[in-house]
Short mmCIF file of C-alpha atoms in Angstrom, two decimals:
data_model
loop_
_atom_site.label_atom_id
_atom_site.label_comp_id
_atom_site.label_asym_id
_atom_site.label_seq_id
_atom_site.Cartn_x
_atom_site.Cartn_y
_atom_site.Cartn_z
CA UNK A 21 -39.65 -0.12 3.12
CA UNK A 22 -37.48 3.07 2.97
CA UNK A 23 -36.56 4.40 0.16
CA UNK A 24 -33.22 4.31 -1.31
CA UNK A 25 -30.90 6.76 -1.66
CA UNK A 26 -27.65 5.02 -1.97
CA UNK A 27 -26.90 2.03 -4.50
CA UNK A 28 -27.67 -0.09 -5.72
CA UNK A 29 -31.23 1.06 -6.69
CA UNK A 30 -34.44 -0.96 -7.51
CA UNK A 31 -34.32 -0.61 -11.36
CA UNK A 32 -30.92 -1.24 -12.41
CA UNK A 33 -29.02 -1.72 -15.51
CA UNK A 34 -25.85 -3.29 -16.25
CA UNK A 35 -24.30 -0.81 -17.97
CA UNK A 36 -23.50 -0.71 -21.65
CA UNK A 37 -25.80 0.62 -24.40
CA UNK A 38 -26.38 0.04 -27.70
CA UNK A 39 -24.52 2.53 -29.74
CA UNK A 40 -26.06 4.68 -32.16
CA UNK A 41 -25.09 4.04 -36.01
CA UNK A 42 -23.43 7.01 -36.98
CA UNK A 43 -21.46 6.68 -33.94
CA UNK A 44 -20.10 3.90 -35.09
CA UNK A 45 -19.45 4.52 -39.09
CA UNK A 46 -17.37 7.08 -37.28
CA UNK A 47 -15.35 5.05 -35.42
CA UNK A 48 -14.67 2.90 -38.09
CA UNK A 49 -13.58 6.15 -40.11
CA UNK A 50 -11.20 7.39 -37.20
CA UNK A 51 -9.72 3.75 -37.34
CA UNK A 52 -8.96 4.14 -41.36
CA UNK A 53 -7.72 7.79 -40.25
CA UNK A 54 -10.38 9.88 -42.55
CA UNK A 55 -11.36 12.13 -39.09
CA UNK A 56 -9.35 13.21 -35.75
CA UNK A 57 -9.56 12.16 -32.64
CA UNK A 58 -11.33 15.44 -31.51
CA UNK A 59 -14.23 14.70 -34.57
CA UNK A 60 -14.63 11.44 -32.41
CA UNK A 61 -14.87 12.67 -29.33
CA UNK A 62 -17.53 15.37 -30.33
CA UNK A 63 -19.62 12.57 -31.54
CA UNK A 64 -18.86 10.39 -28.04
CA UNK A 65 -20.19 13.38 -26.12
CA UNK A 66 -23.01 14.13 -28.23
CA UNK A 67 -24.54 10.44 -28.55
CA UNK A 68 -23.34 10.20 -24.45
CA UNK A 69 -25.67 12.97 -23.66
CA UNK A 70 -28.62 10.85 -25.56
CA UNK A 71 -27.87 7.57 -23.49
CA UNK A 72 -28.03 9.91 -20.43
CA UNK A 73 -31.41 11.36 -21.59
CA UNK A 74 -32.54 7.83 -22.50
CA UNK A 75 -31.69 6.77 -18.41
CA UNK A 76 -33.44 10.07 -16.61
CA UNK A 77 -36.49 9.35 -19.57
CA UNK A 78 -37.41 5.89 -18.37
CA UNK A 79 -37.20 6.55 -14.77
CA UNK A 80 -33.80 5.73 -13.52
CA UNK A 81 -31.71 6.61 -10.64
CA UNK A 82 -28.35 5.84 -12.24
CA UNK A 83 -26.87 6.57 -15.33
CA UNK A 84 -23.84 5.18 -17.22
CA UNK A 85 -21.96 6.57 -20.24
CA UNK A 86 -23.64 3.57 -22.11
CA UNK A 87 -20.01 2.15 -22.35
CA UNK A 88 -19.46 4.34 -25.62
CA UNK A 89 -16.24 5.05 -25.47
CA UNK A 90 -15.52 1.67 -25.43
CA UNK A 91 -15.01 -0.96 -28.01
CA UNK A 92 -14.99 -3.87 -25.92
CA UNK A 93 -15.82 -3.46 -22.31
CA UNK A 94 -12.63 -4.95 -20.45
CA UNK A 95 -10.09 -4.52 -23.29
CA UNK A 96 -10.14 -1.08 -22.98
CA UNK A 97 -9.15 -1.22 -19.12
CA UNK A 98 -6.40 -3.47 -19.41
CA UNK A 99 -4.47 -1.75 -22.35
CA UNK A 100 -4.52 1.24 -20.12
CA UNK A 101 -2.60 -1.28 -17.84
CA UNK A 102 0.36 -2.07 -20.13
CA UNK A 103 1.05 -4.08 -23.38
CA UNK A 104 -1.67 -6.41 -22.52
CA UNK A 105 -4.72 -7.78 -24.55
CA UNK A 106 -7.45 -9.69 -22.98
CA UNK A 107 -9.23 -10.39 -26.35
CA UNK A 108 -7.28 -12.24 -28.46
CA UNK A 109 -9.18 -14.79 -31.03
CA UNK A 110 -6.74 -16.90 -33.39
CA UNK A 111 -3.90 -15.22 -32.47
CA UNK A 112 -5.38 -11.32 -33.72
CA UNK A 113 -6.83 -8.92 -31.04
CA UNK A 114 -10.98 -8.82 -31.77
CA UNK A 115 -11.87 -6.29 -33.73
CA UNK A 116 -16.07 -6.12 -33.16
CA UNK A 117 -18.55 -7.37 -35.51
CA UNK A 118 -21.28 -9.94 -34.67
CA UNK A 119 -18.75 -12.97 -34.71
CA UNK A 120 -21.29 -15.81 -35.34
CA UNK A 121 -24.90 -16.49 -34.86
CA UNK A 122 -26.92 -15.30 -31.88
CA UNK A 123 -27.86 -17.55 -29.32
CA UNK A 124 -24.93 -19.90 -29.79
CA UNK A 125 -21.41 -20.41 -27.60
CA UNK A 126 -18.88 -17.99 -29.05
CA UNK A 127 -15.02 -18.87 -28.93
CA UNK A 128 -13.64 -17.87 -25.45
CA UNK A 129 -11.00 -14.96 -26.16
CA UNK A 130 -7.11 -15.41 -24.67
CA UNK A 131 -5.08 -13.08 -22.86
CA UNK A 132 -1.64 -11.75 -24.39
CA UNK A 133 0.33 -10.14 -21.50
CA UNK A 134 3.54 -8.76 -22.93
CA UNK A 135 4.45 -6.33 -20.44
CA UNK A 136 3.75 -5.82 -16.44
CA UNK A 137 0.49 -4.86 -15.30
CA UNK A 138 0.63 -0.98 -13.96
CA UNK A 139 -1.27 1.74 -12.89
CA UNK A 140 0.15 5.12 -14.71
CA UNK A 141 -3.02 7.16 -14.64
CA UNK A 142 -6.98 6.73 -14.20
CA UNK A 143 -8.95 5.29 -16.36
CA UNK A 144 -12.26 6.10 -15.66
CA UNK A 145 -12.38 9.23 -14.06
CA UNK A 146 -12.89 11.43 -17.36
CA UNK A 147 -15.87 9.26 -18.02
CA UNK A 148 -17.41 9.58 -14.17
CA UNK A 149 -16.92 13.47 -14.81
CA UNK A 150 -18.77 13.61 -17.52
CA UNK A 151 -21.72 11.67 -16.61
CA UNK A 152 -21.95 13.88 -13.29
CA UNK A 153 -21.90 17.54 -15.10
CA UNK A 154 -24.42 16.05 -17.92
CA UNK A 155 -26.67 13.88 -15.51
CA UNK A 156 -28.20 14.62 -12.32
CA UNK A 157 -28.87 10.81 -11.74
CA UNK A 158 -25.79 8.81 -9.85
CA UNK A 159 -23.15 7.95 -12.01
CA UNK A 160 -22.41 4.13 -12.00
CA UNK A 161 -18.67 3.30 -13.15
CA UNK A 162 -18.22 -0.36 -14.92
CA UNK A 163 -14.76 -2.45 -14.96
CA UNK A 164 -13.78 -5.67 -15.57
CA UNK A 165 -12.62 -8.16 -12.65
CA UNK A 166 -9.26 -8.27 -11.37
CA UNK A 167 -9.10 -12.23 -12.01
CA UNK A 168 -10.55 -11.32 -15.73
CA UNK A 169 -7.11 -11.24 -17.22
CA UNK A 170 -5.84 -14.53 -15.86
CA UNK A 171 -8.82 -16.29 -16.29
CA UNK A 172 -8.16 -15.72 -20.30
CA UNK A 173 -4.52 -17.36 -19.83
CA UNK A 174 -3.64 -18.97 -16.86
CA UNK A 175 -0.20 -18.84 -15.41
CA UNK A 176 0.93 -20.11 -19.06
CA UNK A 177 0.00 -16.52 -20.07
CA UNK A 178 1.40 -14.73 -17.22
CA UNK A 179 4.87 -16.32 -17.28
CA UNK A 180 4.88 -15.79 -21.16
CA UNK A 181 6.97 -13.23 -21.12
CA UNK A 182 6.21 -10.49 -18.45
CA UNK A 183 6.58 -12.41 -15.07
CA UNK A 184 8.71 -14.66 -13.74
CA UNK A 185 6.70 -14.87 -10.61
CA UNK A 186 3.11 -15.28 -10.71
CA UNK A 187 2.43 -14.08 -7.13
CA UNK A 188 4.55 -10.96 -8.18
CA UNK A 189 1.55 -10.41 -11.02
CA UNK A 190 -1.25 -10.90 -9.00
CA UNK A 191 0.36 -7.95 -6.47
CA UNK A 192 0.14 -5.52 -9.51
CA UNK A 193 -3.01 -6.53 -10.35
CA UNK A 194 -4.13 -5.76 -7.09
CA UNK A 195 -2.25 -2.58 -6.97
CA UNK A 196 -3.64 -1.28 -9.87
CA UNK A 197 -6.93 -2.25 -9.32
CA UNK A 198 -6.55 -0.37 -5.93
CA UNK A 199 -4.93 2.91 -6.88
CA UNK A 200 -7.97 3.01 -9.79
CA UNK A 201 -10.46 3.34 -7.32
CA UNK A 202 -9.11 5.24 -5.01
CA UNK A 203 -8.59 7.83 -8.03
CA UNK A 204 -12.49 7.13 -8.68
CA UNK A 205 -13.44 7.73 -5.17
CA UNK A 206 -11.33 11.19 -5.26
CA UNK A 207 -13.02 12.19 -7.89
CA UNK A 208 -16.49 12.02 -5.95
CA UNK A 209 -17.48 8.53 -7.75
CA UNK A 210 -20.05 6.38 -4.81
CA UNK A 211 -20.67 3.48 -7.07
CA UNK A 212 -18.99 1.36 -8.81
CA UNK A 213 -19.74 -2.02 -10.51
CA UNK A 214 -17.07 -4.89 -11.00
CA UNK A 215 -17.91 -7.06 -14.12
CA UNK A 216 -16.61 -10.13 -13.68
CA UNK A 217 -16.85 -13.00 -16.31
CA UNK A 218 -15.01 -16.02 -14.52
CA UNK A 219 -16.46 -16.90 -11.41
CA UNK A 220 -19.70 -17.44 -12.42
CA UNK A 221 -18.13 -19.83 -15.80
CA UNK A 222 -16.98 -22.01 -13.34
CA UNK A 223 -20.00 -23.95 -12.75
CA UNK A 224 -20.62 -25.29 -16.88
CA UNK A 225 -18.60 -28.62 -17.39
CA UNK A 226 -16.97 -27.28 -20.90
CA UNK A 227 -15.41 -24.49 -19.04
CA UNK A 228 -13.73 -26.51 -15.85
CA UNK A 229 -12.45 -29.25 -18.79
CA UNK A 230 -11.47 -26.27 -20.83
CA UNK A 231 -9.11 -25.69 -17.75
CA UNK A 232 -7.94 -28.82 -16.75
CA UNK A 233 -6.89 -29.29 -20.27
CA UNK A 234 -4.41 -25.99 -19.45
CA UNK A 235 -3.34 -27.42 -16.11
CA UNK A 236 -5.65 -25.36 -13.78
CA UNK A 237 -7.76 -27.07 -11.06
CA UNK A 238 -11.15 -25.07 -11.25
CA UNK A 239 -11.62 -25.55 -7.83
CA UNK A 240 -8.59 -24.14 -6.59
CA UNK A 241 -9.17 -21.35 -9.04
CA UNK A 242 -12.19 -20.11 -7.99
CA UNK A 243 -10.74 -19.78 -4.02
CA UNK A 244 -7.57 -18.12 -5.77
CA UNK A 245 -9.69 -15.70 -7.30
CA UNK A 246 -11.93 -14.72 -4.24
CA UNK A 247 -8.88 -14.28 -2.27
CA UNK A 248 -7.61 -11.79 -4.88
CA UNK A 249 -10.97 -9.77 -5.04
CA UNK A 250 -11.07 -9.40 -1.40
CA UNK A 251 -7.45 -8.31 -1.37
CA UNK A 252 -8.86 -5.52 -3.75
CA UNK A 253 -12.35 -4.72 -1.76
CA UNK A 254 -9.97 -4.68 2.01
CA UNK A 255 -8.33 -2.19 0.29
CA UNK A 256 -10.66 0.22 -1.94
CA UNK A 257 -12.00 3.51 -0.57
CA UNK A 258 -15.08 2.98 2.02
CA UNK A 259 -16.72 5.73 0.70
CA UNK A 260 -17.64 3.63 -2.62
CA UNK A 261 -20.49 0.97 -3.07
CA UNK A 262 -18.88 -1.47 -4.76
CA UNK A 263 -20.82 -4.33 -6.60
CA UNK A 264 -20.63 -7.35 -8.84
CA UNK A 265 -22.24 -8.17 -11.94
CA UNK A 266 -21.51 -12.24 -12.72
CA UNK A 267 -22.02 -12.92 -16.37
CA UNK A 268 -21.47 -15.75 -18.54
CA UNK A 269 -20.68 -13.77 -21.59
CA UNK A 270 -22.62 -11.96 -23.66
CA UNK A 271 -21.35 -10.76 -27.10
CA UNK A 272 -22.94 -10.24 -29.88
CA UNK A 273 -25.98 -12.47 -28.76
CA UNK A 274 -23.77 -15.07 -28.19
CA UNK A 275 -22.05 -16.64 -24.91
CA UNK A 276 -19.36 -18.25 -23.16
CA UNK A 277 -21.05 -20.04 -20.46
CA UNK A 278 -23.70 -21.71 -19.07
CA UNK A 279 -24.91 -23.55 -16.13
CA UNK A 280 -26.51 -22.53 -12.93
CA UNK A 281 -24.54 -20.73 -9.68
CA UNK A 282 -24.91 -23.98 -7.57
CA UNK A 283 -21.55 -25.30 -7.65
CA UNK A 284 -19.75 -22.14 -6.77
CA UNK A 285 -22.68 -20.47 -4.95
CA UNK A 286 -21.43 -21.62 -1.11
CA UNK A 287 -17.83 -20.42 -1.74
CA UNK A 288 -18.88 -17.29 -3.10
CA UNK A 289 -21.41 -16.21 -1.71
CA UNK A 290 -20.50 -16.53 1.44
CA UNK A 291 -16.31 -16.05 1.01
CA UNK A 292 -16.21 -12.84 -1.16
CA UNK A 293 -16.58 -9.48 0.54
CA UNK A 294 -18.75 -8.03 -1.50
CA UNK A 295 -21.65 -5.79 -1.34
CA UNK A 296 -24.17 -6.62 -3.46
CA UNK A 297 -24.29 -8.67 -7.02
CA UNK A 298 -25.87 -8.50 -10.29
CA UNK A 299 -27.32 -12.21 -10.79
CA UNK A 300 -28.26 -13.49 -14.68
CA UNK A 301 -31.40 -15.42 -13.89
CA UNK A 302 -33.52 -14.50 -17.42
CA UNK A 303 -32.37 -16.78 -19.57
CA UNK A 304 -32.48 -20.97 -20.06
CA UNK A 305 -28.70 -20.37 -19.42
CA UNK A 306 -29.17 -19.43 -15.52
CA UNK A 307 -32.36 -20.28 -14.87
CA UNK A 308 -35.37 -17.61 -16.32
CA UNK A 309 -37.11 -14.76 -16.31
CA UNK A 310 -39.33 -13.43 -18.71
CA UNK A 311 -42.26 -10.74 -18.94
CA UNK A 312 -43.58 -8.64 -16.18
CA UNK A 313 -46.28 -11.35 -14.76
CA UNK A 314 -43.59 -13.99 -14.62
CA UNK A 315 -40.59 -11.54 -13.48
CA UNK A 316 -43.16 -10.87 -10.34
CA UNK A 317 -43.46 -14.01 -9.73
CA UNK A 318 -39.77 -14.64 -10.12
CA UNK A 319 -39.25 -12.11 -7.33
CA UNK A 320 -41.82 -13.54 -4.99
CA UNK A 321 -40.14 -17.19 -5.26
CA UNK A 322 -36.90 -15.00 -4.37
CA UNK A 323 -38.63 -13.08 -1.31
CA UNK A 324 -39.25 -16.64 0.27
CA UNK A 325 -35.43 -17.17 0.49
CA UNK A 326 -34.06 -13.22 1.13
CA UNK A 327 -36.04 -10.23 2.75
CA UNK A 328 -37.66 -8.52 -0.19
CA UNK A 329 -35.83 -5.23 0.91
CA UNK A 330 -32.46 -6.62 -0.28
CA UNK A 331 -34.16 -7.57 -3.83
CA UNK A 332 -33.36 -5.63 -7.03
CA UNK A 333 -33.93 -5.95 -10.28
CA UNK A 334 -32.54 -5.11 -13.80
CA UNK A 335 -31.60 -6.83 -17.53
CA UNK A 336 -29.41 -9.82 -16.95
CA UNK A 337 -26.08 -8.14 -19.13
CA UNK A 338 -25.31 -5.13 -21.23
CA UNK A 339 -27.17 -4.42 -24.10
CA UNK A 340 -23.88 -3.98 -26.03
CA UNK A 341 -20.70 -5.50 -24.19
CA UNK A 342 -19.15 -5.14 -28.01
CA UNK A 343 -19.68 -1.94 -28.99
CA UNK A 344 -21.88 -3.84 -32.19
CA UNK A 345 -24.24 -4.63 -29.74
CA UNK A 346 -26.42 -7.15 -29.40
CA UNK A 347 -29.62 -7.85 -32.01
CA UNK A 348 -32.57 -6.01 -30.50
CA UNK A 349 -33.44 -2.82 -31.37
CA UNK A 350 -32.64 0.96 -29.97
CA UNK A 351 -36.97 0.26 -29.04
CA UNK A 352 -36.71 -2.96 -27.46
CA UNK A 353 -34.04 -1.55 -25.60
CA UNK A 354 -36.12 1.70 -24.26
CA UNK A 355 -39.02 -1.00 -23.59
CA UNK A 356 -37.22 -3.24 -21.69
CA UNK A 357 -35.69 -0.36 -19.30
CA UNK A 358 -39.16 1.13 -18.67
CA UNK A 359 -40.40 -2.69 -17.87
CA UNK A 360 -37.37 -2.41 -15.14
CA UNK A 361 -38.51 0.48 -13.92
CA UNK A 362 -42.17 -0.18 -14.04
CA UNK A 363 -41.72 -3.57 -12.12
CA UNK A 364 -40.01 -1.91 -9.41
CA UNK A 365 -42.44 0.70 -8.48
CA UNK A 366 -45.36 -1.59 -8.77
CA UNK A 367 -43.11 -4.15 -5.99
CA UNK A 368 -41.11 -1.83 -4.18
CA UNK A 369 -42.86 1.59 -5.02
CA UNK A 370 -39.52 3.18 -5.98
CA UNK A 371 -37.40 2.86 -9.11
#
């Protein structure tokens, strides 16, 4: 098989890292207002430049900024959008910690949208540049979904306060969504993964009564939603590989979701113009994977159903989509990247 030169690569990751310690006594101290902004972002660049050394260390051929400017890794996006939250618990925006005990579901977060969404400036362009002048691997750019924020509150949400018209919200999503990476692709960004949290949901029978109980018809949802992505993807820059991570949710150790990609797999798999996707498969959640024997044999079972040439592999989420991070260690972390990487050069000789 050739060897690839574009993404997606053979050893992936999903994107976010688990943030050093001081990093984040620090944060908490710019929050109470004991340092400046510019003591903060010092610190951000400093423990950046780590995660990047940690990615060309192990072996791979992209890098991200380890999400560590980042509390949250959608909530972030959207304020940038307008007066918007996406991760509202009990009425209060989220404000980190470990939120309940690993393994179990954690409470699905609401969407407050108290203004229109818009596009005023990029978002993620400062964070592409610095990857690419402290890297030499491929920077890899993570956002949430365009369907993310209405997922979290339905039309309910939407006609709040900010919209009369639902269609007219779903035209500034788009619009925003658009003009972000087209500002990416300016700034010499090729890749570009879309995180996005609802489609795969759709399949576990807590979340479709969780939406019937608002009004919303899952199944209609899900077509709404692939509509709305490809009215982003007709649009974006054709000079950017654009992919699609489906999670379930992954916070803390804990989830949102669970249940496997059956129900939803013909519509979207075969309706959504997209690239490539990020798949969970390693977990009793989505099906498994587990060490390197088994993950070869994982890959094998998937070779029997797609040419082994359009096969990838990588950790099923983020190590830390709150910037608390998940419970493994900065080790187990490092270990489980170099297993990625290891796996693919023994199966496809290339990482």
């Amino acid at each position: 098989m050739p060897l690839r030169v574009e993404p997606p690569f053979r050893a992936e990751h999903i994107g976010s890292l688990l943030r050093p310690g001081n990093l984040l006594e620090l944060r908490a101290r710019f929050g109470s207002g004991e340092i400046s902004r510019e003591a903060l972002g010092a610190a951000e660049d400093a423990a950046i430049r780590d995660a990047l050394a940690l990615q060309e260390r192990v072996g791979l051929k992209l890098a991200t900024d380890g999400e560590f400017r980042r509390r949250l890794y959608h909530s972030f996006f959207y304020r940038a959008l307008g007066d918007i939250s996406i991760d509202t618990v009990g009425g209060e925006d989220a404000k980190g910690g470990k939120g309940g005990e690993p393994g179990k579901r954690a409470t699905q977060p609401v969407a407050l949208i108290r203004s229109r969404v818009h596009w005023t400036k990029p978002i993620n362009v400062a964070d592409l540049r610095f990857v690419a002048a402290n890297s030499a691997l491929v920077p890899k750019i993570t956002i949430p979904g365009p369907c993310a924020l209405h997922f979290r509150g339905g039309d309910a949400a939407v006609l709040a306060s900010a919209y009369k018209d639902v269609e007219a919200f779903w035209e500034d999503t788009v619009a925003a969504f658009v003009r972000e990476l087209t500002a990416l692709a300016d700034a010499g960004c090729r890749y570009v993964q879309i995180d996005e949290t609802a489609f795969a949901k759709f399949g576990d029978p807590e979340v479709q009564a969780a939406l019937r109980a608002r009004g919303d018809d899952w199944s209609v949802l899900i077509d709404k939603y692939i509509a709305v992505t490809n009215r982003v993807l007709a649009q974006a820059p054709p000079s950017l590989r654009i992919g699609m991570h489906l999670c379930r949710g992954n916070r803390g150790g804990q989830w949102h979701a669970e249940g496997s990609y059956d129900t939803v797999a013909e519509r979207l798999f075969n309706a959504l113009d997209i690239a490539f996707y990020f798949l969970e498969y390693d977990t009793p959640r989505a099906g498994t994977f587990a060490r390197k024997d088994e993950l070869t044999r994982r890959i094998e079972d998937a070779a029997r159903h797609l040419d082994l040439d359009r096969l990838a592999v990588s950790p099923q989420c983020g190590f830390a989509s709150l910037d608390t991070g998940n419970p493994i260690s900065p080790e187990i972390q490092e270990r489980k990247l170099r297993l990625v990487v290891e796996l693919a050069h023994e199966i496809w000789g290339e990482s």
